[in-house]
PDB file of C-alpha atoms in Angstrom:
ATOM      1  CA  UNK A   1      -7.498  -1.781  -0.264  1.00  0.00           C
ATOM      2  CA  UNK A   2      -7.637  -5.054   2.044  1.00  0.00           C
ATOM      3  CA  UNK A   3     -10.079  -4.818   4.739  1.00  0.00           C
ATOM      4  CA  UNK A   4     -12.979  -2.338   3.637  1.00  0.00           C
ATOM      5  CA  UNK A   5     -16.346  -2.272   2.468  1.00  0.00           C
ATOM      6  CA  UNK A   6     -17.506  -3.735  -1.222  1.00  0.00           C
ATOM      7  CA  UNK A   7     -20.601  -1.437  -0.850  1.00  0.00           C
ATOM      8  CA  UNK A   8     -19.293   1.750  -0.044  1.00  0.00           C
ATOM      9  CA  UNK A   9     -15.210   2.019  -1.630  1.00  0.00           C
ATOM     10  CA  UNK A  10     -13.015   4.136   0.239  1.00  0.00           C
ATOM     11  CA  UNK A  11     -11.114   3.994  -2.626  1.00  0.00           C
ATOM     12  CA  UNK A  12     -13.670   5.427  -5.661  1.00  0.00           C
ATOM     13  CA  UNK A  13     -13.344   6.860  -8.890  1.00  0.00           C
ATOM     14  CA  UNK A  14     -12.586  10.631  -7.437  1.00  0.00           C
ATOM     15  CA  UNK A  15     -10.044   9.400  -4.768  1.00  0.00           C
ATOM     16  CA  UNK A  16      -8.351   7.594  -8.133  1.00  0.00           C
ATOM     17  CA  UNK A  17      -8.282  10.157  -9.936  1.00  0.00           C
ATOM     18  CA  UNK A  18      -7.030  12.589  -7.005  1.00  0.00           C
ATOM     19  CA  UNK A  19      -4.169  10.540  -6.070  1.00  0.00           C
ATOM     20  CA  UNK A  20      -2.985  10.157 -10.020  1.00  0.00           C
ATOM     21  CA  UNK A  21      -2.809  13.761  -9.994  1.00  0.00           C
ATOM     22  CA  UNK A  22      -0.674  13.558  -6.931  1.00  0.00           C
ATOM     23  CA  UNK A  23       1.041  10.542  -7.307  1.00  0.00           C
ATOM     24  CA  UNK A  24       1.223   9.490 -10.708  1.00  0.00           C
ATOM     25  CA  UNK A  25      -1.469   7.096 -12.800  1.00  0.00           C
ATOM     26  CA  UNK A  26      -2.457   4.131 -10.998  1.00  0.00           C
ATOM     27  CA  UNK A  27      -0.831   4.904  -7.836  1.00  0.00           C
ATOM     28  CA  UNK A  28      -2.666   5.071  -4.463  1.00  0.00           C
ATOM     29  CA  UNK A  29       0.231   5.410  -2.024  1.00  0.00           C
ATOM     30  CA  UNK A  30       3.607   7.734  -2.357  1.00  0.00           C
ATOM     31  CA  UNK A  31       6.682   7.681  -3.719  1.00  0.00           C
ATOM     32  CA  UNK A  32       6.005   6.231  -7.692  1.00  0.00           C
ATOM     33  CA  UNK A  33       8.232   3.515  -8.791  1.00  0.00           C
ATOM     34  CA  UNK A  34      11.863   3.989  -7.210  1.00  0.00           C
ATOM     35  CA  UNK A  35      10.093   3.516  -3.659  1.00  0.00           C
ATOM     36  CA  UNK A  36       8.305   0.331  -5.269  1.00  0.00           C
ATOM     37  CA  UNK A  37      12.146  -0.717  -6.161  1.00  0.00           C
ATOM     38  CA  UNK A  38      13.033  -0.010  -2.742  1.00  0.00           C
ATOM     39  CA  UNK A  39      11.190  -2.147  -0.820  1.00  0.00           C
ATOM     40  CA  UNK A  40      12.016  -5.121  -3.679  1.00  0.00           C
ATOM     41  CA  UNK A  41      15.746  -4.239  -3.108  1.00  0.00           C
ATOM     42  CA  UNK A  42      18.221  -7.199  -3.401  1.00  0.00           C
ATOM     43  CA  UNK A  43      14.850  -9.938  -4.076  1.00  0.00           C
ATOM     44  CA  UNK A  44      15.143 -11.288  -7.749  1.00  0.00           C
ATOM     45  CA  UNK A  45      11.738 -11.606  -9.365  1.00  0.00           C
ATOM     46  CA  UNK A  46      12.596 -12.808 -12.814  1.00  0.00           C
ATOM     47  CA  UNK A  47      10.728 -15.509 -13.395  1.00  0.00           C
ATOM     48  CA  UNK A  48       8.763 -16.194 -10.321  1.00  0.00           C
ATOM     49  CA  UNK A  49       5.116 -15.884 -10.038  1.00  0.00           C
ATOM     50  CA  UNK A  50       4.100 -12.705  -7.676  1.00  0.00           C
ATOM     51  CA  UNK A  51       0.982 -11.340  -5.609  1.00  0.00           C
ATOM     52  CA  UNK A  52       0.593  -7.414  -5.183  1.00  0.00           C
ATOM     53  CA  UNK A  53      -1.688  -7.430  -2.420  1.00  0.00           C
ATOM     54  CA  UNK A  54      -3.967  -4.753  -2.070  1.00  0.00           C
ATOM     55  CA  UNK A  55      -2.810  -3.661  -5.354  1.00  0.00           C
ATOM     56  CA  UNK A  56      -5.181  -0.283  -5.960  1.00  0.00           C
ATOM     57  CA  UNK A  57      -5.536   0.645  -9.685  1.00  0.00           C
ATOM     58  CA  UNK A  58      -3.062  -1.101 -10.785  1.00  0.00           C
ATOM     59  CA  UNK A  59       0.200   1.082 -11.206  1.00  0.00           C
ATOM     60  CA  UNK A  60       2.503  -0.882  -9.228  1.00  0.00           C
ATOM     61  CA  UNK A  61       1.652  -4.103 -10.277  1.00  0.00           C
ATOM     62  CA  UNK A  62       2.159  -3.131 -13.895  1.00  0.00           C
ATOM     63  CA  UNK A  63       5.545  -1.091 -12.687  1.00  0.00           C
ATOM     64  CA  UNK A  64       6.513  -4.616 -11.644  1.00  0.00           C
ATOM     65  CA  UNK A  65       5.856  -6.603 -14.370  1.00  0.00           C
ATOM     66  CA  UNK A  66       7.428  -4.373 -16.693  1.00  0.00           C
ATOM     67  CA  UNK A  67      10.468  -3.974 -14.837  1.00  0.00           C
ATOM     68  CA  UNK A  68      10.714  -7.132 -12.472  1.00  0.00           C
ATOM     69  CA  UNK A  69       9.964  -9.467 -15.080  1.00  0.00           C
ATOM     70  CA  UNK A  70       8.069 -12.430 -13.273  1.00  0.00           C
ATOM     71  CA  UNK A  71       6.577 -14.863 -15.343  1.00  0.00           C
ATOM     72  CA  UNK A  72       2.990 -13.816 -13.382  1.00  0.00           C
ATOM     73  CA  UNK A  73       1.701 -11.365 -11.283  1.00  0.00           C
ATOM     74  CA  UNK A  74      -1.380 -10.973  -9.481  1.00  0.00           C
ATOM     75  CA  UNK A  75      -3.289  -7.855  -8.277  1.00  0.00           C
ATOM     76  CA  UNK A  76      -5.592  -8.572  -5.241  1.00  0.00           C
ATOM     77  CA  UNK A  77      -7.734  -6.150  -3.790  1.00  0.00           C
ATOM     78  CA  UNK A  78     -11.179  -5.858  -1.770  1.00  0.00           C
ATOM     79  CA  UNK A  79     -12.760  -2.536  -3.711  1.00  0.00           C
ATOM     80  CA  UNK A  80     -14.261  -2.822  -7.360  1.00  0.00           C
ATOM     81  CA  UNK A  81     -13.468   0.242  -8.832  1.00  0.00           C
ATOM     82  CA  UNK A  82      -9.585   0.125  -8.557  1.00  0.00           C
ATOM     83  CA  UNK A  83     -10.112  -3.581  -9.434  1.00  0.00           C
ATOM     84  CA  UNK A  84     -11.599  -2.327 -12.815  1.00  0.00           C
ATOM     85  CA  UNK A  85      -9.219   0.574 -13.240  1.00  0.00           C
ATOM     86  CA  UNK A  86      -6.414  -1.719 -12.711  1.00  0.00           C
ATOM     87  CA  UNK A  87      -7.873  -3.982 -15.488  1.00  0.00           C
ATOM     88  CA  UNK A  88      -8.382  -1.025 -18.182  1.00  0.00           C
ATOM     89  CA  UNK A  89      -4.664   0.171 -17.599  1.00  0.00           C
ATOM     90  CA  UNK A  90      -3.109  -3.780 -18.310  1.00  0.00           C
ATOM     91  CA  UNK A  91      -5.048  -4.093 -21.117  1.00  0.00           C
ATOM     92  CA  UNK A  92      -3.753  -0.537 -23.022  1.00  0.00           C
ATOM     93  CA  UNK A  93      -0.210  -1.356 -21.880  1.00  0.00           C
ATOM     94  CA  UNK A  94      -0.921  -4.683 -23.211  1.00  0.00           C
ATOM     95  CA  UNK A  95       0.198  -7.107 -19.990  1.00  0.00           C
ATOM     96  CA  UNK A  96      -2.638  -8.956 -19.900  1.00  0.00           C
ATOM     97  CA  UNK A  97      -1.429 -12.730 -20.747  1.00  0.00           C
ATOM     98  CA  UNK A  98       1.224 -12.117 -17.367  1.00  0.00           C
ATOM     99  CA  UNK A  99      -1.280  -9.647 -15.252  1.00  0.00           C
ATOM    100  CA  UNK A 100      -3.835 -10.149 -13.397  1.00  0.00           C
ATOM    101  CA  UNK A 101      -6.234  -8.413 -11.601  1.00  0.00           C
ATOM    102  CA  UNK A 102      -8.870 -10.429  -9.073  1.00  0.00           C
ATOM    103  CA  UNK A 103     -11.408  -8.779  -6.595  1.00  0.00           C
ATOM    104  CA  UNK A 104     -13.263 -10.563  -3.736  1.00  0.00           C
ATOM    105  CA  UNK A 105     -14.863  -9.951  -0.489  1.00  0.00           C
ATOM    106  CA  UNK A 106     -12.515  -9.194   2.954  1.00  0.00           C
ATOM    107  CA  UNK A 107     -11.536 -12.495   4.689  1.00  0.00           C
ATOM    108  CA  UNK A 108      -9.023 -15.302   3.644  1.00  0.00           C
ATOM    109  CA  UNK A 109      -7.423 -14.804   1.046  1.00  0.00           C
ATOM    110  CA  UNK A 110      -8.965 -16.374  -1.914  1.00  0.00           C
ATOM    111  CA  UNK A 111      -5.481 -18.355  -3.234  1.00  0.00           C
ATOM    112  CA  UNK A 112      -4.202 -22.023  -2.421  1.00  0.00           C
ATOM    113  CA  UNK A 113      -1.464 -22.615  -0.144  1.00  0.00           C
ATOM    114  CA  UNK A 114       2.064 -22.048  -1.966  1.00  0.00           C
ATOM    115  CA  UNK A 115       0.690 -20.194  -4.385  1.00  0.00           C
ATOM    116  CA  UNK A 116       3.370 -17.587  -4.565  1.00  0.00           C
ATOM    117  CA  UNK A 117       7.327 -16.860  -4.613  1.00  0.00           C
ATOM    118  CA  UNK A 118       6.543 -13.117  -3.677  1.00  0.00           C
ATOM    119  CA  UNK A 119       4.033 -11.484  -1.805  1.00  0.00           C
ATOM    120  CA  UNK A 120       4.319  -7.764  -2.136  1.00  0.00           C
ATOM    121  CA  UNK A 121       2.170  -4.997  -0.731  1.00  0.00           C
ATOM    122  CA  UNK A 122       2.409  -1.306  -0.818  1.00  0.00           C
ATOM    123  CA  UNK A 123       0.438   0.312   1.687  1.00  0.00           C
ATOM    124  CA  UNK A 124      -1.948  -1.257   1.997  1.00  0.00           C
ATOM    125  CA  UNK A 125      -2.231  -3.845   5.426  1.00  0.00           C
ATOM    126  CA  UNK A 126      -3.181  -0.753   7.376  1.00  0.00           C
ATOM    127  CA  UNK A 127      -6.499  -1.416   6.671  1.00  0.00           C
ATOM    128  CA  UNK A 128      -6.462  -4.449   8.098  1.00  0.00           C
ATOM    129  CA  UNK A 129      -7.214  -4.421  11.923  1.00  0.00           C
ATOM    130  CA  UNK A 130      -6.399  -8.180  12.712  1.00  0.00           C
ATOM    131  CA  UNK A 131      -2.438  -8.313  11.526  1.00  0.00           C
ATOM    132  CA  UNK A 132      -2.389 -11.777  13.187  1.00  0.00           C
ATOM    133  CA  UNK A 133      -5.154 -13.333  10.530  1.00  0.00           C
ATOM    134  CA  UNK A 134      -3.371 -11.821   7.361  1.00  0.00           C
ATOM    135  CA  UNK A 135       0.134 -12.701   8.099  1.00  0.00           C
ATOM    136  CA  UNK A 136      -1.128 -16.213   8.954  1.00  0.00           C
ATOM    137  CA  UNK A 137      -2.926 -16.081   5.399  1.00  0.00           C
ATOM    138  CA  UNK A 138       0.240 -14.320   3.654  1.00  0.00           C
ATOM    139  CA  UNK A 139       2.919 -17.473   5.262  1.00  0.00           C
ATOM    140  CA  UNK A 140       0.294 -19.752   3.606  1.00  0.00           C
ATOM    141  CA  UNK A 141      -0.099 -18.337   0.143  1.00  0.00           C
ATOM    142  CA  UNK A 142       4.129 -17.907   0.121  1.00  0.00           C
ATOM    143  CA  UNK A 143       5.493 -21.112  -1.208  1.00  0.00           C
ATOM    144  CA  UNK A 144       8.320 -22.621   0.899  1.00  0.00           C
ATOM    145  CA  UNK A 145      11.307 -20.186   0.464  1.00  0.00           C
ATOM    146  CA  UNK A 146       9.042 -17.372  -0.232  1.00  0.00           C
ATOM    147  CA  UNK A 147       9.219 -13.794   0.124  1.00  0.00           C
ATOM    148  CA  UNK A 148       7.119 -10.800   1.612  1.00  0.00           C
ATOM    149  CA  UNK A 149       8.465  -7.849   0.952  1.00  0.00           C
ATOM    150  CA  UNK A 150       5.836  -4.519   1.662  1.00  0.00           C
ATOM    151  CA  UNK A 151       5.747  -1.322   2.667  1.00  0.00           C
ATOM    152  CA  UNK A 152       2.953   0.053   5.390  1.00  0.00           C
ATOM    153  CA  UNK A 153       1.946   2.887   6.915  1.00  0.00           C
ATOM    154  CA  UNK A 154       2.531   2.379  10.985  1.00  0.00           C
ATOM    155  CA  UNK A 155       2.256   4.060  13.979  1.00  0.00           C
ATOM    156  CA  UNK A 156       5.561   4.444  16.338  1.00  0.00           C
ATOM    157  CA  UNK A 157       3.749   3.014  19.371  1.00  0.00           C
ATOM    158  CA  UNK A 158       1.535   0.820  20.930  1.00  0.00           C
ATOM    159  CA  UNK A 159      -1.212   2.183  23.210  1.00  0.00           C
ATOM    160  CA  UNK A 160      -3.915   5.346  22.517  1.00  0.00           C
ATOM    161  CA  UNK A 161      -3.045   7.530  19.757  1.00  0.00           C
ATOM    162  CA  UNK A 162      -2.384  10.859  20.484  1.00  0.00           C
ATOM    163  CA  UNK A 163      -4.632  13.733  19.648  1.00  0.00           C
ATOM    164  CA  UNK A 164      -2.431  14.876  16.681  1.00  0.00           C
ATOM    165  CA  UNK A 165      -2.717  11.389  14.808  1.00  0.00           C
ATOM    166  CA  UNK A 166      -6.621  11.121  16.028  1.00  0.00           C
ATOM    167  CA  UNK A 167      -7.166  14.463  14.350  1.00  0.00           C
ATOM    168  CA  UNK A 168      -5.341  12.725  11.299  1.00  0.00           C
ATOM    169  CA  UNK A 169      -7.008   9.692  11.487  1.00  0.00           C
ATOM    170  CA  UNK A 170     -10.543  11.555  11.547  1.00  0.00           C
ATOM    171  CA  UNK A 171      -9.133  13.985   8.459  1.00  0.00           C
ATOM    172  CA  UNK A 172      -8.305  10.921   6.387  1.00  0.00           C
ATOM    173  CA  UNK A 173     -11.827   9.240   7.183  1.00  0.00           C
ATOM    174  CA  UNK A 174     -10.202   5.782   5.946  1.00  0.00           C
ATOM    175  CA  UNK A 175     -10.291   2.079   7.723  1.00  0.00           C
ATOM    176  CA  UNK A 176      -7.003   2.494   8.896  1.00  0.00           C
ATOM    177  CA  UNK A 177      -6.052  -0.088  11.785  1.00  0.00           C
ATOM    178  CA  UNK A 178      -2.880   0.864  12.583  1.00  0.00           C
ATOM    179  CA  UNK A 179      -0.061  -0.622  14.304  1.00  0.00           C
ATOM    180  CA  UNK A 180       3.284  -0.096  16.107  1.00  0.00           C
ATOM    181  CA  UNK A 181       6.693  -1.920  14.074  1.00  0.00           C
ATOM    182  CA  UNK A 182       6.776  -4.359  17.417  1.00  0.00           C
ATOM    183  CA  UNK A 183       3.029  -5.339  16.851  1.00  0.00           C
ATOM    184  CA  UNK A 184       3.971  -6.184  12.870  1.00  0.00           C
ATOM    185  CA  UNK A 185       7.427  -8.142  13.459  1.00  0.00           C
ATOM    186  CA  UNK A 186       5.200 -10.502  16.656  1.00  0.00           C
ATOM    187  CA  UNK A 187       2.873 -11.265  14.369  1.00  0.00           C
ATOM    188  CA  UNK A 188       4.716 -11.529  11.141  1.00  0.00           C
ATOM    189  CA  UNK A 189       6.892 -14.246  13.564  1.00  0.00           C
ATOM    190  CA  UNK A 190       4.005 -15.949  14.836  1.00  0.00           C
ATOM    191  CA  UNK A 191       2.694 -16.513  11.283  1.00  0.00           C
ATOM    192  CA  UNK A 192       6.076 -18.556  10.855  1.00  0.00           C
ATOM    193  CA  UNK A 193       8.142 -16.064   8.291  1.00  0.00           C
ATOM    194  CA  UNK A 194      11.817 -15.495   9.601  1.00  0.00           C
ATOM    195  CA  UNK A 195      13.916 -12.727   9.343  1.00  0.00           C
ATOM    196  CA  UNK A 196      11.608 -10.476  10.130  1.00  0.00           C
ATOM    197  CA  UNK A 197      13.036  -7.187   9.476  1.00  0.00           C
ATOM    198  CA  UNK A 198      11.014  -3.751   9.699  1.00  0.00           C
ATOM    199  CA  UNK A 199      13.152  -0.377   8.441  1.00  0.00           C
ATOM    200  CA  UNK A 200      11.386   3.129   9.551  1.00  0.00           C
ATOM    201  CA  UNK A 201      10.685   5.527   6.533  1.00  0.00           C
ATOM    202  CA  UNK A 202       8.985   8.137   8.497  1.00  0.00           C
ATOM    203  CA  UNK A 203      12.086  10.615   7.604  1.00  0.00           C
ATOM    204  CA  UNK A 204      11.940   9.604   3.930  1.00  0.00           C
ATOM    205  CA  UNK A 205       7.875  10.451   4.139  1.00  0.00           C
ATOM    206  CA  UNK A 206       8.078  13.508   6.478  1.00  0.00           C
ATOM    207  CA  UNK A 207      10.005  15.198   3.692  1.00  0.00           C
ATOM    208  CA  UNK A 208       8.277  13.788   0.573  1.00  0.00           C
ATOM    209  CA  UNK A 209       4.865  14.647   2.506  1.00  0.00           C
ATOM    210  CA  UNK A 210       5.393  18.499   3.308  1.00  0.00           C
ATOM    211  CA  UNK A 211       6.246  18.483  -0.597  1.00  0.00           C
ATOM    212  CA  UNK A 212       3.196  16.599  -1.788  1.00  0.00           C
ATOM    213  CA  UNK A 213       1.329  19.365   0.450  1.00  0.00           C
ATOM    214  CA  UNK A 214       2.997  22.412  -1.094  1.00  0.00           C
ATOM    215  CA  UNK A 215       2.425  21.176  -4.652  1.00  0.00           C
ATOM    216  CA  UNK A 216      -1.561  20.671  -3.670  1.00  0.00           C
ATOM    217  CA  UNK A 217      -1.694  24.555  -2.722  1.00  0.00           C
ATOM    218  CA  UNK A 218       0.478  25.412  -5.712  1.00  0.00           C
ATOM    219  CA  UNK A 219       1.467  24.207  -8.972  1.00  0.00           C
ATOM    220  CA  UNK A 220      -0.584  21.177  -8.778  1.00  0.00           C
ATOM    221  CA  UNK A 221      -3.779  22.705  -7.547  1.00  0.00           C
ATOM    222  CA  UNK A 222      -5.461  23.400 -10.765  1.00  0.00           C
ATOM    223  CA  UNK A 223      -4.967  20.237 -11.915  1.00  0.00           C
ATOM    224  CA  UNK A 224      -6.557  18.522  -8.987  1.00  0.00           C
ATOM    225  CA  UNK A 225      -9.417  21.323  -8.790  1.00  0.00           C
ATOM    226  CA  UNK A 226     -10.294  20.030 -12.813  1.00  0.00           C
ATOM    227  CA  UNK A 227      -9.660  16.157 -11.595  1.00  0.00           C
ATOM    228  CA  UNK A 228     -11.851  16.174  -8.547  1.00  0.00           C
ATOM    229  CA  UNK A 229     -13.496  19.659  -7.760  1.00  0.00           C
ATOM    230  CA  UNK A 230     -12.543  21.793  -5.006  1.00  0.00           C
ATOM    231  CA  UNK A 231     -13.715  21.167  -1.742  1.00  0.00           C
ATOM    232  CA  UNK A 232     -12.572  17.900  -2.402  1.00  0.00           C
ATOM    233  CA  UNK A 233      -9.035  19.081  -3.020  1.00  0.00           C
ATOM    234  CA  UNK A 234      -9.803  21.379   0.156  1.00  0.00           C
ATOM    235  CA  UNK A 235     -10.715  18.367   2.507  1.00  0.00           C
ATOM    236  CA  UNK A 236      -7.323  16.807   1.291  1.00  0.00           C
ATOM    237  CA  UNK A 237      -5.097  19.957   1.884  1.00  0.00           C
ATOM    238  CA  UNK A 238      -6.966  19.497   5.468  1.00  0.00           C
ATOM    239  CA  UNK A 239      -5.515  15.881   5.568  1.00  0.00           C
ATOM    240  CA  UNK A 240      -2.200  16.451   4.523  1.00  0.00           C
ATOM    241  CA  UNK A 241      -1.865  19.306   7.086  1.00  0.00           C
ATOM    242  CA  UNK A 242      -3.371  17.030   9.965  1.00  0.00           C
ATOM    243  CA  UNK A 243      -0.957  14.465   8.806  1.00  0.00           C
ATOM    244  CA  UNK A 244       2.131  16.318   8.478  1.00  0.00           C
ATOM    245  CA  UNK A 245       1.779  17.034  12.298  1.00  0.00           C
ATOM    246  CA  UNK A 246       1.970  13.126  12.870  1.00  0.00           C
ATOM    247  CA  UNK A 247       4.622  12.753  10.834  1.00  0.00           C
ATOM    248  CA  UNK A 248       7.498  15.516  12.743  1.00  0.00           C
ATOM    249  CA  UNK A 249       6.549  13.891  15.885  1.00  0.00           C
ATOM    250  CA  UNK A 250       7.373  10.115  14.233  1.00  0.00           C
ATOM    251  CA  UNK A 251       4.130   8.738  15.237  1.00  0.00           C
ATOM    252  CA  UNK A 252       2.954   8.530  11.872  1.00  0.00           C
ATOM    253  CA  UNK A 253       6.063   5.676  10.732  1.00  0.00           C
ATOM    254  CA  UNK A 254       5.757   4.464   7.193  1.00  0.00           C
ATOM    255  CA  UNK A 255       7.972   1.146   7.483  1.00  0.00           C
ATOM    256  CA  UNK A 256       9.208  -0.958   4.815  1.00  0.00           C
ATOM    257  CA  UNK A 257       8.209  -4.572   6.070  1.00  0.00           C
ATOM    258  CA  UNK A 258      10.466  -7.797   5.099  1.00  0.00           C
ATOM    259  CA  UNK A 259      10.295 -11.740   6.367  1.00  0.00           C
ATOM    260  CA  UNK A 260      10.843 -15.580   4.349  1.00  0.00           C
ATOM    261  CA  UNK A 261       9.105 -18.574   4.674  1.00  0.00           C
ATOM    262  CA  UNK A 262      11.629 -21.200   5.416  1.00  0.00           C
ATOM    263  CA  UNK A 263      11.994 -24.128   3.204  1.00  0.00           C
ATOM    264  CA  UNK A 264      14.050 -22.825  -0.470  1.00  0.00           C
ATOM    265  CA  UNK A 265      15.204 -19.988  -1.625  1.00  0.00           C
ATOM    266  CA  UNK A 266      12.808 -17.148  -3.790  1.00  0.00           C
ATOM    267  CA  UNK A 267      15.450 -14.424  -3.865  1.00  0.00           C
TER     268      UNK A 267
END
């Protein structure tokens, strides 16, 4: 979503499809809308102009325009064919003069300073190994008074990873860099945001994830075999498994992220 390859997309055409079976259309990461209107709890987006960063194919960003109501929102990400997915689905729901969608090459972002009264991101900045660089490139897109408000898959330490969450990690076969909640808030800090705030979800996930993995092995597991074929389902019934390990043991932490630029107010 942030940090990987334009040549080869972690994120193709089968893994969309998979993971709109799973998780509904347009949504690469769990928990649908109401955890999208979790992590925007108590902000105020009416009216302010908003970047979903690392915004997949698309189903968040239009979740957020439709319910959010800023006057413009922006869907960044590194990989083509969510890029164009994301693009198809705003213009059938017809968001396209308030949406949209913008695809370039890993590095700075490609927006001028103050661009934004929101930076959102679901899931997404675990792909990025160097947390330092993007939170110095999210304070600088955030006009003064701005908001970042994400959600990110962690891990609940610093050091090695154990076996469990290498076995994961290998299962999942993604760019994932990730990092402990201490690693996030230093360098979320050191970018200049304040009130740097980071909230564990691992329970809410642990839970939600042993369902998700149930559902692929039962009622849902036609419908994935017809979306994707079924060694690919099989490889992901692998993942889930490997993951659910890291999850009971906390090291696995999904972690709703949340920090201001000082100068105004943007919520």
């Amino acid at each position: 979503m942030i940090e990987t390859s334009a040549k080869e997309p972690e994120y193709d055409d089968a893994a969309i499809r998979f993971l709109a079976v799973l998780w509904g259309e347009g949504y690469l990461s769990p928990g649908g809308p109401e955890e999208v209107d979790r992590v925007l709890a108590g902000i105020d987006l009416s009216g302010k102009t908003v970047l979903d960063l690392g915004c997949g194919a698309g189903g968040i960003t239009l979740h957020i325009a439709r319910t959010h109501h800023p006057v413009e929102i922006t869907g960044f990400d590194v990989e083509l064919p969510v890029i164009e997915a994301a693009r198809r689905a705003a213009d059938a729901a017809c968001f396209s003069d308030r949406v949209s969608f913008i695809q370039a090459v890993p590095g700075k972002l490609p927006f001028a300073d103050g661009s934004f009264d929101i930076v959102f991101s679901k899931d997404a900045l675990v792909h990025v190994a160097d947390k330092e660089a993007i939170f110095r490139d999210i304070f600088r897109v955030l006009k003064p008074g701005g908001v970042f408000a994400a959600s990110d898959w962690l891990i609940g330490h610093d050091g090695e990873p154990s076996a469990e969450m290498r076995d994961y990690l290998a299962a999942e076969g993604l760019s994932f860099g990730m990092a402990s909640a201490a690693r996030y808030l230093s360098a979320m800090r050191a970018a200049g945001l304040v009130n740097a705030k980071a909230e564990s979800r691992n329970v809410w996930y642990r839970d939600v994830a042993r369902q998700e993995l149930a559902r692929l092995q039962g009622p849902l597991h036609a419908a994935a075999v017809a979306a994707v074929g079924e060694p690919y389902i099989e490889k992901n019934i692998r993942t889930w498994t490997a993951m659910q390990k890291v999850l009971d043991t906390g090291e696995h932490c999904p972690t709703h992220l949340r920090g201001e630029k000082p100068g105004g107010s943007a919520s």
